[in-house]
Amino acid sequence: PIKHLPFEDVTYWDELVELMDWAQTNVHSTFGVCWGGMAMIYHFHGIQKHILDAKAFGCFNHKNMDPSSPFLNGFSDGCVIPVSRWTEMRREEIQAVPGLKILVDSDESGPCLVEDPAHRALYIFNHLEYDSGTLKEEYDRDVANGVPINVPMNYYPDDDPSKPPLNRWRSHGHLLYGNWINRIYQTTHYNLDEIGT
């Protein structure tokens, strides 16, 4: 699993670096999700991912750190977001880089959404794009394969895997990706040769 490997040890790292660099002059905005977001923030800013002692797995409370951000239009002050990862990005390391801004954060699971204006990018380390049953599918897969796994926290009613999970993040997921697409529409250059200038 690539999540446990140093980025440079991933077999397609060189190709991914080429793609990330190419995007700087050919793509108006990028959005890195989970490992992809970690890879982007590492490539552009040298911020390392850190292996967790136990998998961060479940639905965790998050805070809206910048209600004025156009990417967070319509967001509540707090929201629940699915998390499923063996690694983390550390708040103090992100905050040490001028220009990076943590938009959504969690006391329980750490930084979630980071804006990188210099690279016209967003990095999200958690999973607002998940369907209602995605964590259940991951949990059932690991149980069936005999992989040690905890019941995803705050996901099933009463933490009972026999009950159907409730989706408490769908509206914020639609808001985030809709806001991102709207921002692209509002700010894309008419002359595509100006991308990256």
mmCIF file of C-alpha atoms in Angstrom:
data_model
loop_
_atom_site.group_PDB
_atom_site.id
_atom_site.type_symbol
_atom_site.label_atom_id
_atom_site.label_comp_id
_atom_site.label_asym_id
_atom_site.label_seq_id
_atom_site.Cartn_x
_atom_site.Cartn_y
_atom_site.Cartn_z
ATOM 1 C CA PRO A 1 0.000 0.000 0.000
ATOM 2 C CA ILE A 2 1.445 3.314 -1.115
ATOM 3 C CA LYS A 3 0.282 5.132 2.015
ATOM 4 C CA HIS A 4 3.067 3.459 4.024
ATOM 5 C CA LEU A 5 5.794 4.225 1.466
ATOM 6 C CA PRO A 6 7.899 7.375 1.249
ATOM 7 C CA PHE A 7 6.572 9.350 -1.701
ATOM 8 C CA GLU A 8 9.737 8.824 -3.752
ATOM 9 C CA ASP A 9 9.409 5.033 -3.370
ATOM 10 C CA VAL A 10 6.060 4.936 -5.186
ATOM 11 C CA THR A 11 6.776 3.474 -8.615
ATOM 12 C CA TYR A 12 5.003 6.263 -10.504
ATOM 13 C CA TRP A 13 6.275 9.171 -8.358
ATOM 14 C CA ASP A 14 8.386 10.687 -11.150
ATOM 15 C CA GLU A 15 5.409 10.680 -13.515
ATOM 16 C CA LEU A 16 3.189 12.204 -10.835
ATOM 17 C CA VAL A 17 5.726 14.976 -10.197
ATOM 18 C CA GLU A 18 5.803 15.683 -13.923
ATOM 19 C CA LEU A 19 2.005 15.915 -13.943
ATOM 20 C CA MET A 20 1.877 18.203 -10.874
ATOM 21 C CA ASP A 21 4.468 20.513 -12.422
ATOM 22 C CA TRP A 22 2.706 20.471 -15.803
ATOM 23 C CA ALA A 23 -0.532 21.517 -14.084
ATOM 24 C CA GLN A 24 1.096 24.736 -12.875
ATOM 25 C CA THR A 25 0.988 26.200 -16.367
ATOM 26 C CA ASN A 26 -1.793 24.152 -17.964
ATOM 27 C CA VAL A 27 -4.519 23.787 -15.311
ATOM 28 C CA HIS A 28 -6.284 26.685 -13.609
ATOM 29 C CA SER A 29 -7.045 24.836 -10.354
ATOM 30 C CA THR A 30 -6.269 21.445 -8.843
ATOM 31 C CA PHE A 31 -7.789 19.488 -5.970
ATOM 32 C CA GLY A 32 -5.718 16.788 -4.262
ATOM 33 C CA VAL A 33 -7.731 14.204 -2.304
ATOM 34 C CA CYS A 34 -6.364 12.102 0.596
ATOM 35 C CA TRP A 35 -2.978 10.626 -0.462
ATOM 36 C CA GLY A 36 -3.095 12.843 -3.547
ATOM 37 C CA GLY A 37 -3.418 15.953 -1.388
ATOM 38 C CA MET A 38 -0.568 14.765 0.811
ATOM 39 C CA ALA A 39 1.555 14.117 -2.274
ATOM 40 C CA MET A 40 0.877 17.605 -3.631
ATOM 41 C CA ILE A 41 1.615 19.456 -0.380
ATOM 42 C CA TYR A 42 4.797 17.404 -0.016
ATOM 43 C CA HIS A 43 5.936 18.100 -3.578
ATOM 44 C CA PHE A 44 5.279 21.839 -3.469
ATOM 45 C CA HIS A 45 6.198 22.545 0.161
ATOM 46 C CA GLY A 46 8.209 19.597 1.510
ATOM 47 C CA ILE A 47 5.646 18.785 4.218
ATOM 48 C CA GLN A 48 5.974 15.126 5.208
ATOM 49 C CA LYS A 49 3.142 12.747 5.992
ATOM 50 C CA HIS A 50 3.393 10.930 9.324
ATOM 51 C CA ILE A 51 2.333 7.325 9.968
ATOM 52 C CA LEU A 52 -0.322 6.948 12.669
ATOM 53 C CA ASP A 53 -0.162 4.313 15.406
ATOM 54 C CA ALA A 54 -3.724 3.293 14.510
ATOM 55 C CA LYS A 55 -5.879 3.992 11.482
ATOM 56 C CA ALA A 56 -7.976 7.167 11.715
ATOM 57 C CA PHE A 57 -11.281 5.600 10.739
ATOM 58 C CA GLY A 58 -14.776 6.978 11.182
ATOM 59 C CA CYS A 59 -16.733 10.219 11.129
ATOM 60 C CA PHE A 60 -15.129 13.089 13.026
ATOM 61 C CA ASN A 61 -16.202 16.592 13.997
ATOM 62 C CA HIS A 62 -14.534 19.365 12.020
ATOM 63 C CA LYS A 63 -14.444 23.142 12.388
ATOM 64 C CA ASN A 64 -14.897 25.785 9.709
ATOM 65 C CA MET A 65 -11.759 27.891 10.221
ATOM 66 C CA ASP A 66 -12.549 30.537 7.566
ATOM 67 C CA PRO A 67 -16.266 31.192 7.012
ATOM 68 C CA SER A 68 -15.372 33.976 4.545
ATOM 69 C CA SER A 69 -13.579 31.574 2.184
ATOM 70 C CA PRO A 70 -15.412 31.203 -1.143
ATOM 71 C CA PHE A 71 -14.683 27.472 -0.928
ATOM 72 C CA LEU A 72 -16.735 27.260 2.281
ATOM 73 C CA ASN A 73 -19.826 29.198 1.160
ATOM 74 C CA GLY A 74 -22.824 27.723 2.977
ATOM 75 C CA PHE A 75 -20.720 25.679 5.424
ATOM 76 C CA SER A 76 -21.847 25.409 9.006
ATOM 77 C CA ASP A 77 -19.446 26.360 11.790
ATOM 78 C CA GLY A 78 -18.977 22.642 12.330
ATOM 79 C CA CYS A 79 -19.533 19.523 10.272
ATOM 80 C CA VAL A 80 -18.908 15.783 10.314
ATOM 81 C CA ILE A 81 -16.473 14.358 7.734
ATOM 82 C CA PRO A 82 -15.468 10.727 7.052
ATOM 83 C CA VAL A 83 -11.821 9.879 7.678
ATOM 84 C CA SER A 84 -10.009 6.734 6.535
ATOM 85 C CA ARG A 85 -6.219 6.924 6.572
ATOM 86 C CA TRP A 86 -3.068 5.553 8.180
ATOM 87 C CA THR A 87 -1.178 8.830 7.882
ATOM 88 C CA GLU A 88 -1.608 12.446 8.902
ATOM 89 C CA MET A 89 -0.411 15.925 8.042
ATOM 90 C CA ARG A 90 0.495 17.971 11.109
ATOM 91 C CA ARG A 91 -1.076 21.335 11.791
ATOM 92 C CA GLU A 92 2.108 23.059 12.985
ATOM 93 C CA GLU A 93 4.033 21.974 9.868
ATOM 94 C CA ILE A 94 1.328 23.365 7.571
ATOM 95 C CA GLN A 95 1.061 26.603 9.555
ATOM 96 C CA ALA A 96 4.842 27.067 9.302
ATOM 97 C CA VAL A 97 4.592 27.522 5.515
ATOM 98 C CA PRO A 98 3.717 31.105 4.480
ATOM 99 C CA GLY A 99 0.639 31.269 2.281
ATOM 100 C CA LEU A 100 -0.916 27.927 3.206
ATOM 101 C CA LYS A 101 -4.259 28.248 4.956
ATOM 102 C CA ILE A 102 -6.102 25.539 6.901
ATOM 103 C CA LEU A 103 -9.766 26.003 5.986
ATOM 104 C CA VAL A 104 -11.232 22.981 7.814
ATOM 105 C CA ASP A 105 -9.632 21.423 10.891
ATOM 106 C CA SER A 106 -10.449 18.822 13.537
ATOM 107 C CA ASP A 107 -9.321 18.450 17.121
ATOM 108 C CA GLU A 108 -9.837 14.699 16.678
ATOM 109 C CA SER A 109 -8.276 13.971 13.304
ATOM 110 C CA GLY A 110 -6.159 17.027 12.466
ATOM 111 C CA PRO A 111 -6.142 19.310 9.420
ATOM 112 C CA CYS A 112 -8.641 18.402 6.726
ATOM 113 C CA LEU A 113 -8.757 21.070 4.005
ATOM 114 C CA VAL A 114 -5.853 23.342 3.054
ATOM 115 C CA GLU A 115 -5.823 26.155 0.516
ATOM 116 C CA ASP A 116 -2.608 26.816 -1.420
ATOM 117 C CA PRO A 117 -3.232 30.030 -3.394
ATOM 118 C CA ALA A 118 0.274 30.151 -4.897
ATOM 119 C CA HIS A 119 -0.385 26.838 -6.657
ATOM 120 C CA ARG A 120 -4.125 27.433 -7.189
ATOM 121 C CA ALA A 121 -4.782 24.236 -5.269
ATOM 122 C CA LEU A 122 -6.858 22.698 -2.521
ATOM 123 C CA TYR A 123 -5.684 19.691 -0.524
ATOM 124 C CA ILE A 124 -8.205 17.594 1.383
ATOM 125 C CA PHE A 125 -6.970 14.736 3.546
ATOM 126 C CA ASN A 126 -10.414 13.374 4.469
ATOM 127 C CA HIS A 127 -13.404 12.217 2.454
ATOM 128 C CA LEU A 128 -16.368 14.500 1.832
ATOM 129 C CA GLU A 129 -16.753 12.662 -1.494
ATOM 130 C CA TYR A 130 -17.607 9.340 0.210
ATOM 131 C CA ASP A 131 -20.992 7.732 -0.363
ATOM 132 C CA SER A 132 -23.064 6.644 2.630
ATOM 133 C CA GLY A 133 -21.747 3.086 2.487
ATOM 134 C CA THR A 134 -18.069 3.649 1.657
ATOM 135 C CA LEU A 135 -16.754 3.282 5.220
ATOM 136 C CA LYS A 136 -18.988 0.214 5.641
ATOM 137 C CA GLU A 137 -17.489 -1.343 2.501
ATOM 138 C CA GLU A 138 -13.961 -0.705 3.795
ATOM 139 C CA TYR A 139 -14.838 -2.133 7.216
ATOM 140 C CA ASP A 140 -16.600 -5.218 5.778
ATOM 141 C CA ARG A 141 -13.673 -5.848 3.397
ATOM 142 C CA ASP A 142 -11.132 -5.785 6.229
ATOM 143 C CA VAL A 143 -13.274 -7.994 8.471
ATOM 144 C CA ALA A 144 -13.730 -10.502 5.633
ATOM 145 C CA ASN A 145 -9.956 -10.532 4.993
ATOM 146 C CA GLY A 146 -9.102 -10.954 8.672
ATOM 147 C CA VAL A 147 -7.373 -7.556 8.802
ATOM 148 C CA PRO A 148 -7.526 -6.042 12.294
ATOM 149 C CA ILE A 149 -9.848 -3.031 12.101
ATOM 150 C CA ASN A 150 -11.930 -1.051 14.561
ATOM 151 C CA VAL A 151 -15.570 -0.267 13.927
ATOM 152 C CA PRO A 152 -15.540 3.179 12.251
ATOM 153 C CA MET A 153 -16.124 5.758 14.978
ATOM 154 C CA ASN A 154 -19.368 7.758 15.052
ATOM 155 C CA TYR A 155 -20.563 6.146 11.821
ATOM 156 C CA TYR A 156 -23.142 3.480 12.661
ATOM 157 C CA PRO A 157 -26.041 4.377 14.967
ATOM 158 C CA ASP A 158 -24.944 3.364 18.483
ATOM 159 C CA ASP A 159 -21.655 2.166 16.873
ATOM 160 C CA ASP A 160 -23.532 -0.994 15.870
ATOM 161 C CA PRO A 161 -22.386 -2.366 12.470
ATOM 162 C CA SER A 162 -25.672 -4.248 12.083
ATOM 163 C CA LYS A 163 -27.487 -0.901 11.681
ATOM 164 C CA PRO A 164 -27.396 1.070 8.439
ATOM 165 C CA PRO A 165 -25.043 4.078 8.666
ATOM 166 C CA LEU A 166 -26.364 7.630 8.492
ATOM 167 C CA ASN A 167 -24.861 10.092 6.037
ATOM 168 C CA ARG A 168 -24.210 13.344 7.949
ATOM 169 C CA TRP A 169 -21.752 14.908 5.455
ATOM 170 C CA ARG A 170 -23.522 14.815 2.084
ATOM 171 C CA SER A 171 -24.615 18.477 2.083
ATOM 172 C CA HIS A 172 -21.126 19.747 2.956
ATOM 173 C CA GLY A 173 -19.608 17.542 0.260
ATOM 174 C CA HIS A 174 -21.935 19.048 -2.354
ATOM 175 C CA LEU A 175 -21.153 22.535 -1.075
ATOM 176 C CA LEU A 176 -17.379 22.094 -1.187
ATOM 177 C CA TYR A 177 -17.131 20.637 -4.674
ATOM 178 C CA GLY A 178 -19.812 22.996 -6.000
ATOM 179 C CA ASN A 179 -17.992 25.976 -4.501
ATOM 180 C CA TRP A 180 -14.711 24.810 -6.044
ATOM 181 C CA ILE A 181 -16.248 24.435 -9.505
ATOM 182 C CA ASN A 182 -17.951 27.829 -9.158
ATOM 183 C CA ARG A 183 -14.632 29.410 -8.168
ATOM 184 C CA ILE A 184 -12.988 27.904 -11.261
ATOM 185 C CA TYR A 185 -15.800 29.315 -13.400
ATOM 186 C CA GLN A 186 -15.522 32.760 -11.808
ATOM 187 C CA THR A 187 -11.737 33.067 -12.053
ATOM 188 C CA THR A 188 -10.521 31.161 -15.137
ATOM 189 C CA HIS A 189 -8.659 33.357 -17.620
ATOM 190 C CA TYR A 190 -10.315 33.960 -20.970
ATOM 191 C CA ASN A 191 -6.887 33.515 -22.530
ATOM 192 C CA LEU A 192 -5.713 30.067 -21.419
ATOM 193 C CA ASP A 193 -2.115 31.064 -22.171
ATOM 194 C CA GLU A 194 -2.341 33.223 -19.022
ATOM 195 C CA ILE A 195 -2.776 30.210 -16.712
ATOM 196 C CA GLY A 196 -0.064 30.298 -14.076
ATOM 197 C CA THR A 197 0.835 33.960 -14.642
#
